[in-house]
């Protein structure tokens, strides 16, 4: 990019950071506000289905946003951040709901923070082992999260990086 684009680049960085923070605060606010810990099995299934549809829709929109962005690399960072946050919130809500219905599905009853913590350790593949699924239903959901993490994020990273490369080649960079 030319030096003349420097102010526009800094404005874009600021807006991108503001969008990431706003989405993170909004998702966390909804997660802590909504009563996932009191959801029925049907409501939990509905939450999972809606969450997966939201993940696909958010990723599709983010891919479009990268493809049309003035600064595609910056927009790609935002897209990947938002995608990871949506997955994190969706699975944390699912685990909280499962634990709220039956405290024996994990090694300990989960509250909002525990569910978020467990989801993040699973997402990052760290898995400290302090919280683990005990019931078959919890193990199945954790396996689904693992597959979704690898497939959805992996495919999304590939699509975003290909889109960024394509956009950058249009600029001759």
GROMACS .gro file of C-alpha atoms in nm:
model
  173
    1UNK     CA    1   0.000   0.000   0.000
    2UNK     CA    2   0.110   0.354  -0.059
    3UNK     CA    3   0.207   0.591   0.223
    4UNK     CA    4  -0.105   0.794   0.142
    5UNK     CA    5  -0.306   0.496   0.266
    6UNK     CA    6  -0.146   0.502   0.613
    7UNK     CA    7  -0.426   0.706   0.785
    8UNK     CA    8  -0.689   0.482   0.623
    9UNK     CA    9  -0.499   0.175   0.738
   10UNK     CA   10  -0.485   0.301   1.099
   11UNK     CA   11  -0.855   0.386   1.090
   12UNK     CA   12  -0.928   0.036   0.963
   13UNK     CA   13  -0.719  -0.116   1.241
   14UNK     CA   14  -0.910   0.088   1.498
   15UNK     CA   15  -1.250  -0.007   1.358
   16UNK     CA   16  -1.149  -0.371   1.332
   17UNK     CA   17  -1.028  -0.377   1.694
   18UNK     CA   18  -1.350  -0.204   1.802
   19UNK     CA   19  -1.562  -0.462   1.617
   20UNK     CA   20  -1.368  -0.752   1.772
   21UNK     CA   21  -1.405  -0.609   2.124
   22UNK     CA   22  -1.773  -0.526   2.071
   23UNK     CA   23  -1.850  -0.876   1.945
   24UNK     CA   24  -1.652  -1.036   2.229
   25UNK     CA   25  -1.830  -0.826   2.492
   26UNK     CA   26  -2.168  -0.889   2.327
   27UNK     CA   27  -2.118  -1.266   2.306
   28UNK     CA   28  -1.989  -1.288   2.663
   29UNK     CA   29  -2.272  -1.067   2.783
   30UNK     CA   30  -2.532  -1.289   2.618
   31UNK     CA   31  -2.358  -1.601   2.744
   32UNK     CA   32  -2.355  -1.482   3.105
   33UNK     CA   33  -2.706  -1.331   3.084
   34UNK     CA   34  -2.904  -1.610   2.917
   35UNK     CA   35  -3.011  -1.896   3.146
   36UNK     CA   36  -2.832  -2.179   2.965
   37UNK     CA   37  -2.783  -2.362   3.294
   38UNK     CA   38  -3.160  -2.415   3.319
   39UNK     CA   39  -3.222  -2.539   2.964
   40UNK     CA   40  -3.402  -2.864   2.888
   41UNK     CA   41  -3.250  -3.133   2.666
   42UNK     CA   42  -3.464  -3.010   2.376
   43UNK     CA   43  -3.355  -2.651   2.436
   44UNK     CA   44  -2.990  -2.762   2.450
   45UNK     CA   45  -3.027  -2.944   2.117
   46UNK     CA   46  -3.189  -2.635   1.973
   47UNK     CA   47  -2.906  -2.417   2.106
   48UNK     CA   48  -2.650  -2.646   1.940
   49UNK     CA   49  -2.836  -2.646   1.608
   50UNK     CA   50  -2.884  -2.269   1.610
   51UNK     CA   51  -2.520  -2.219   1.712
   52UNK     CA   52  -2.393  -2.429   1.422
   53UNK     CA   53  -2.615  -2.238   1.178
   54UNK     CA   54  -2.483  -1.912   1.325
   55UNK     CA   55  -2.123  -2.034   1.289
   56UNK     CA   56  -2.180  -2.115   0.920
   57UNK     CA   57  -2.360  -1.783   0.858
   58UNK     CA   58  -2.096  -1.580   1.044
   59UNK     CA   59  -1.816  -1.756   0.854
   60UNK     CA   60  -1.989  -1.698   0.520
   61UNK     CA   61  -2.033  -1.329   0.598
   62UNK     CA   62  -1.676  -1.297   0.724
   63UNK     CA   63  -1.542  -1.462   0.407
   64UNK     CA   64  -1.742  -1.214   0.198
   65UNK     CA   65  -1.610  -0.928   0.413
   66UNK     CA   66  -1.251  -1.042   0.356
   67UNK     CA   67  -1.311  -1.073  -0.019
   68UNK     CA   68  -1.442  -0.716  -0.042
   69UNK     CA   69  -1.221  -0.547   0.219
   70UNK     CA   70  -0.985  -0.264   0.140
   71UNK     CA   71  -0.733  -0.428   0.375
   72UNK     CA   72  -0.803  -0.803   0.340
   73UNK     CA   73  -0.527  -0.921   0.577
   74UNK     CA   74  -0.665  -0.708   0.858
   75UNK     CA   75  -1.019  -0.823   0.787
   76UNK     CA   76  -0.895  -1.185   0.788
   77UNK     CA   77  -0.766  -1.144   1.144
   78UNK     CA   78  -1.103  -1.008   1.246
   79UNK     CA   79  -1.286  -1.289   1.067
   80UNK     CA   80  -1.083  -1.561   1.238
   81UNK     CA   81  -1.121  -1.394   1.578
   82UNK     CA   82  -1.497  -1.366   1.542
   83UNK     CA   83  -1.529  -1.724   1.417
   84UNK     CA   84  -1.335  -1.858   1.716
   85UNK     CA   85  -1.540  -1.647   1.959
   86UNK     CA   86  -1.870  -1.772   1.816
   87UNK     CA   87  -1.753  -2.134   1.845
   88UNK     CA   88  -1.634  -2.071   2.199
   89UNK     CA   89  -1.964  -1.916   2.310
   90UNK     CA   90  -2.172  -2.185   2.138
   91UNK     CA   91  -1.997  -2.478   2.300
   92UNK     CA   92  -1.966  -2.309   2.640
   93UNK     CA   93  -2.345  -2.257   2.637
   94UNK     CA   94  -2.393  -2.621   2.541
   95UNK     CA   95  -2.172  -2.752   2.823
   96UNK     CA   96  -2.335  -2.518   3.074
   97UNK     CA   97  -2.677  -2.641   2.966
   98UNK     CA   98  -2.574  -3.006   2.994
   99UNK     CA   99  -2.424  -2.956   3.339
  100UNK     CA  100  -2.728  -2.757   3.454
  101UNK     CA  101  -2.956  -3.050   3.372
  102UNK     CA  102  -2.727  -3.319   3.518
  103UNK     CA  103  -2.428  -3.223   3.732
  104UNK     CA  104  -2.279  -3.571   3.685
  105UNK     CA  105  -2.203  -3.532   3.310
  106UNK     CA  106  -1.866  -3.372   3.392
  107UNK     CA  107  -1.620  -3.441   3.673
  108UNK     CA  108  -1.765  -3.141   3.855
  109UNK     CA  109  -2.074  -2.921   3.817
  110UNK     CA  110  -2.006  -2.638   3.575
  111UNK     CA  111  -2.098  -2.274   3.614
  112UNK     CA  112  -2.057  -2.008   3.345
  113UNK     CA  113  -1.685  -1.962   3.404
  114UNK     CA  114  -1.614  -2.337   3.429
  115UNK     CA  115  -1.798  -2.403   3.101
  116UNK     CA  116  -1.610  -2.125   2.925
  117UNK     CA  117  -1.280  -2.249   3.069
  118UNK     CA  118  -1.349  -2.610   2.964
  119UNK     CA  119  -1.449  -2.499   2.614
  120UNK     CA  120  -1.134  -2.290   2.574
  121UNK     CA  121  -0.905  -2.571   2.694
  122UNK     CA  122  -1.074  -2.803   2.445
  123UNK     CA  123  -1.061  -2.547   2.162
  124UNK     CA  124  -0.690  -2.488   2.217
  125UNK     CA  125  -0.625  -2.863   2.263
  126UNK     CA  126  -0.454  -2.795   2.596
  127UNK     CA  127  -0.704  -3.002   2.796
  128UNK     CA  128  -0.560  -2.977   3.147
  129UNK     CA  129  -0.783  -3.264   3.260
  130UNK     CA  130  -0.922  -3.088   3.566
  131UNK     CA  131  -1.267  -3.090   3.404
  132UNK     CA  132  -1.359  -3.377   3.177
  133UNK     CA  133  -1.675  -3.535   3.039
  134UNK     CA  134  -1.804  -3.835   3.233
  135UNK     CA  135  -2.128  -3.930   3.058
  136UNK     CA  136  -2.150  -4.060   2.703
  137UNK     CA  137  -2.362  -3.764   2.597
  138UNK     CA  138  -2.101  -3.517   2.725
  139UNK     CA  139  -1.822  -3.714   2.556
  140UNK     CA  140  -2.015  -3.708   2.228
  141UNK     CA  141  -2.061  -3.330   2.246
  142UNK     CA  142  -1.691  -3.283   2.328
  143UNK     CA  143  -1.599  -3.502   2.029
  144UNK     CA  144  -1.830  -3.293   1.811
  145UNK     CA  145  -1.654  -2.979   1.935
  146UNK     CA  146  -1.315  -3.131   1.852
  147UNK     CA  147  -1.425  -3.218   1.498
  148UNK     CA  148  -1.591  -2.878   1.450
  149UNK     CA  149  -1.277  -2.704   1.579
  150UNK     CA  150  -1.055  -2.889   1.334
  151UNK     CA  151  -1.286  -2.892   1.033
  152UNK     CA  152  -1.466  -2.560   1.060
  153UNK     CA  153  -1.170  -2.353   1.177
  154UNK     CA  154  -0.927  -2.543   0.952
  155UNK     CA  155  -1.141  -2.502   0.641
  156UNK     CA  156  -1.223  -2.144   0.733
  157UNK     CA  157  -0.854  -2.057   0.781
  158UNK     CA  158  -0.778  -2.208   0.439
  159UNK     CA  159  -1.063  -2.020   0.271
  160UNK     CA  160  -0.968  -1.692   0.436
  161UNK     CA  161  -0.599  -1.726   0.349
  162UNK     CA  162  -0.683  -1.812  -0.013
  163UNK     CA  163  -0.917  -1.513  -0.031
  164UNK     CA  164  -0.653  -1.281   0.117
  165UNK     CA  165  -0.392  -1.404  -0.132
  166UNK     CA  166  -0.636  -1.351  -0.417
  167UNK     CA  167  -0.722  -0.997  -0.301
  168UNK     CA  168  -0.357  -0.909  -0.247
  169UNK     CA  169  -0.269  -1.027  -0.597
  170UNK     CA  170  -0.536  -0.787  -0.730
  171UNK     CA  171  -0.343  -0.503  -0.567
  172UNK     CA  172  -0.020  -0.630  -0.721
  173UNK     CA  173   0.131  -0.678  -0.373
   0.00000   0.00000   0.00000
